[in-house]
Tab-separated table of C-alpha atoms in Angstrom:
chain	number	residue	atom	x	y	z
A	1	LEU	CA	3.835	28.588	-0.785
A	2	PRO	CA	3.132	25.050	-1.826
A	3	LEU	CA	5.075	23.646	-4.833
A	4	HIS	CA	2.107	23.234	-7.020
A	5	ASP	CA	1.049	26.836	-6.399
A	6	LEU	CA	4.588	28.006	-7.447
A	7	ILE	CA	4.369	25.814	-10.611
A	8	LYS	CA	0.939	27.390	-11.382
A	9	ARG	CA	2.325	30.830	-10.979
A	10	LEU	CA	5.419	30.009	-13.167
A	11	SER	CA	3.047	28.694	-15.795
A	12	GLU	CA	1.389	32.120	-16.096
A	13	ILE	CA	4.630	33.857	-17.115
A	14	ASP	CA	4.506	34.812	-20.823
A	15	GLY	CA	7.315	33.330	-22.763
A	16	LEU	CA	7.902	30.413	-20.394
A	17	GLU	CA	6.754	27.501	-22.421
A	18	ARG	CA	7.942	24.378	-20.573
A	19	ILE	CA	8.305	23.445	-16.868
A	20	ARG	CA	10.346	20.353	-15.957
A	21	LEU	CA	10.376	19.135	-12.324
A	22	GLY	CA	13.636	17.860	-10.980
A	23	SER	CA	15.274	16.528	-7.769
A	24	LEU	CA	11.828	15.725	-6.326
A	25	SER	CA	11.757	13.695	-3.146
A	26	PRO	CA	9.219	10.793	-3.394
A	27	ASN	CA	7.510	12.461	-0.388
A	28	ILE	CA	6.385	15.409	-2.597
A	29	ILE	CA	4.506	13.137	-4.986
A	30	SER	CA	0.904	12.800	-3.905
A	31	GLU	CA	-2.428	12.348	-5.690
A	32	LYS	CA	-3.331	15.953	-4.931
A	33	PHE	CA	-0.035	17.214	-6.227
A	34	LEU	CA	-0.131	15.262	-9.443
A	35	GLU	CA	-3.748	16.067	-10.048
A	36	GLN	CA	-3.007	19.824	-9.742
A	37	VAL	CA	0.285	19.775	-11.931
A	38	SER	CA	-1.226	17.558	-14.614
A	39	ALA	CA	-3.791	20.270	-15.206
A	40	ILE	CA	-0.971	22.737	-16.129
A	41	ASP	CA	-0.208	22.402	-19.873
A	42	LYS	CA	3.293	23.743	-19.418
A	43	VAL	CA	4.379	20.941	-17.144
A	44	MET	CA	6.370	18.429	-19.141
A	45	PRO	CA	5.785	14.706	-18.595
A	46	HIS	CA	9.278	14.359	-17.135
A	47	PHE	CA	10.144	13.883	-13.559
A	48	HIS	CA	13.669	13.634	-11.954
A	49	LEU	CA	13.417	11.859	-8.609
A	50	SER	CA	15.858	12.075	-5.820
A	51	LEU	CA	15.713	8.436	-4.704
A	52	GLN	CA	19.343	7.725	-3.583
A	53	SER	CA	18.775	3.964	-3.268
A	54	CYS	CA	15.969	1.279	-3.663
A	55	SER	CA	17.244	-0.819	-0.742
A	56	ASP	CA	15.187	-0.480	2.340
A	57	LYS	CA	18.216	-1.190	4.515
A	58	ILE	CA	20.242	1.557	2.861
A	59	LEU	CA	17.367	3.960	2.730
A	60	LYS	CA	17.133	3.539	6.527
A	61	LEU	CA	20.788	4.137	6.984
A	62	MET	CA	20.586	7.253	4.834
A	63	LYS	CA	17.672	8.338	7.136
A	64	ARG	CA	15.421	8.714	4.084
A	65	PRO	CA	11.736	8.939	5.080
A	66	TYR	CA	10.562	6.459	2.406
A	67	SER	CA	10.814	2.798	1.445
A	68	LYS	CA	11.341	0.847	-1.839
A	69	GLN	CA	7.569	0.207	-1.865
A	70	ASN	CA	6.938	4.002	-1.379
A	71	ILE	CA	9.124	4.645	-4.453
A	72	ILE	CA	7.191	2.048	-6.536
A	73	ASP	CA	3.895	3.441	-5.461
A	74	LYS	CA	4.931	7.040	-6.284
A	75	VAL	CA	6.255	6.021	-9.751
A	76	ASP	CA	2.841	4.269	-10.412
A	77	LEU	CA	1.042	7.268	-9.244
A	78	ILE	CA	3.070	9.512	-11.523
A	79	ARG	CA	2.299	7.241	-14.507
A	80	LYS	CA	-1.341	7.428	-13.598
A	81	TYR	CA	-1.406	11.145	-14.197
A	82	PHE	CA	1.314	11.256	-16.873
A	83	PRO	CA	1.074	7.930	-18.709
A	84	ASN	CA	3.802	8.570	-21.247
A	85	CYS	CA	6.130	10.377	-18.866
A	86	MET	CA	9.942	10.099	-18.744
A	87	LEU	CA	11.319	9.366	-15.329
A	88	SER	CA	14.937	9.802	-14.161
A	89	ALA	CA	16.569	9.499	-10.727
A	90	ASP	CA	19.672	10.166	-8.689
A	91	ILE	CA	21.233	7.064	-7.113
A	92	ILE	CA	24.233	6.688	-4.756
A	93	VAL	CA	25.935	3.342	-4.854
A	94	GLY	CA	28.408	2.098	-2.321
A	95	PHE	CA	26.904	3.896	0.695
A	96	PRO	CA	28.421	2.553	4.004
A	97	GLY	CA	26.836	-0.821	4.827
A	98	GLU	CA	25.745	-1.541	1.247
A	99	ASP	CA	26.386	-5.172	0.363
A	100	GLU	CA	25.926	-6.935	-2.895
A	101	ASP	CA	22.343	-7.865	-2.067
A	102	ASP	CA	21.453	-4.211	-1.246
A	103	TYR	CA	23.029	-3.115	-4.576
A	104	LEU	CA	21.235	-5.871	-6.550
A	105	GLU	CA	17.943	-4.810	-4.858
A	106	THR	CA	18.427	-1.221	-6.104
A	107	GLU	CA	19.448	-2.371	-9.587
A	108	SER	CA	16.528	-4.678	-9.937
A	109	ALA	CA	13.970	-2.058	-8.803
A	110	LEU	CA	15.372	0.632	-11.061
A	111	VAL	CA	15.343	-1.654	-14.179
A	112	GLU	CA	11.825	-2.906	-13.254
A	113	LEU	CA	10.627	0.773	-12.862
A	114	ASN	CA	11.830	1.437	-16.475
A	115	LEU	CA	13.426	4.707	-15.845
A	116	PHE	CA	14.621	6.684	-18.775
A	117	HIS	CA	17.865	7.873	-17.121
A	118	VAL	CA	19.743	7.055	-13.867
A	119	HIS	CA	22.196	9.576	-12.635
A	120	ALA	CA	24.233	7.105	-10.611
A	121	PHE	CA	27.450	7.999	-8.675
A	122	PRO	CA	29.544	6.343	-6.135
A	123	TYR	CA	29.265	7.447	-2.489
A	124	SER	CA	32.065	9.728	-1.456
A	125	GLU	CA	32.840	10.687	2.124
A	126	ARG	CA	32.097	14.232	3.078
A	127	GLU	CA	33.946	15.335	6.283
A	128	GLY	CA	31.654	16.412	9.037
A	129	THR	CA	28.620	14.212	7.801
A	130	PRO	CA	27.294	11.362	9.928
A	131	ALA	CA	27.870	8.887	7.022
A	132	ALA	CA	31.641	9.696	6.782
A	133	THR	CA	32.255	8.042	10.092
A	134	MET	CA	29.749	5.102	9.588
A	135	PRO	CA	31.175	1.606	9.883
A	136	TYR	CA	31.281	-0.859	7.021
A	137	SER	CA	32.678	1.392	4.417
A	138	VAL	CA	32.480	-0.061	0.875
A	139	ASP	CA	35.803	-0.244	-0.901
A	140	LYS	CA	36.230	2.508	-3.492
A	141	LYS	CA	36.831	0.008	-6.303
A	142	ILE	CA	33.571	-1.855	-5.493
A	143	ARG	CA	31.791	1.496	-5.471
A	144	ALA	CA	33.085	2.329	-8.924
A	145	GLU	CA	32.377	-1.198	-10.246
A	146	ARG	CA	28.828	-1.011	-8.985
A	147	ASN	CA	28.312	2.378	-10.419
A	148	THR	CA	29.384	1.181	-13.851
A	149	ARG	CA	27.214	-1.856	-13.560
A	150	LEU	CA	24.164	0.151	-12.576
A	151	ILE	CA	24.620	2.648	-15.384
A	152	ASN	CA	24.905	-0.152	-17.866
A	153	ALA	CA	21.891	-1.995	-16.498
A	154	CYS	CA	19.688	1.143	-16.675
A	155	ALA	CA	21.148	2.161	-20.125
A	156	ARG	CA	19.244	-0.864	-21.731
A	157	ASN	CA	15.980	0.760	-20.629
A	158	LYS	CA	17.010	4.085	-22.066
A	159	LYS	CA	17.957	2.550	-25.356
A	160	ALA	CA	14.551	0.796	-25.551
A	161	ILE	CA	12.657	3.932	-24.856
A	162	LEU	CA	14.638	5.904	-27.376
A	163	ASP	CA	14.162	3.208	-29.942
A	164	SER	CA	10.433	3.475	-29.392
A	165	PHE	CA	10.548	6.945	-30.914
A	166	VAL	CA	12.292	5.923	-34.198
A	167	GLY	CA	10.078	6.886	-37.086
A	168	ASN	CA	8.010	9.314	-34.993
A	169	THR	CA	7.995	13.111	-35.225
A	170	VAL	CA	8.201	15.133	-32.061
A	171	SER	CA	8.674	18.796	-31.276
A	172	ILE	CA	11.996	19.783	-29.872
A	173	LEU	CA	12.978	22.781	-27.792
A	174	ILE	CA	16.528	23.546	-28.891
A	175	GLU	CA	18.758	24.403	-25.955
A	176	LYS	CA	22.094	24.665	-27.602
A	177	ILE	CA	24.007	24.056	-30.816
A	178	VAL	CA	27.238	22.307	-30.749
A	179	ASN	CA	29.222	21.839	-33.949
A	180	ASP	CA	26.092	22.432	-36.084
A	181	VAL	CA	24.217	19.741	-34.060
A	182	CYS	CA	21.036	20.967	-32.233
A	183	ILE	CA	20.627	19.537	-28.796
A	184	GLY	CA	17.424	19.863	-26.846
A	185	HIS	CA	14.439	18.173	-25.291
A	186	SER	CA	11.118	16.932	-26.674
A	187	GLY	CA	7.999	17.438	-24.724
A	188	GLU	CA	8.346	13.849	-23.399
């Protein structure tokens, strides 16, 4: 069952008001897919992408079947069908072989893509995986430092996006209440 068909079926469930798409590989994003899901009112204009890096060298080392340019093209395509969408992404910093230039290529691309949120985390070895025995391991202190730098660089985009909503009224789906404060998501 293609993903867009599953989303269509979910949208037909009474009481299910919003559908958010997360952990999408850039390879899933296509003109046909976006055309189909943009026609479903319950699909929220928010996409969480599983990018991992924006450095071509690191993407190849990770054996990812896409490039930085593919990522840029897919983000442009998403914004064609969902002009005011919020985009977020998963990123790993400090993958074996990542040098400062690779890190800066990722940071620069993410800032330029103007993502709302970046879930960045330092690479951690997992026994039994090919990456765990790869040469050119990045020192754990450098991984942590790059992770902090990336989060801070991308946080400026998030602040600017949030500031653009000041003075506007939006509908919120409340997901939980903590200490009398309602926490939820808007339709954006």
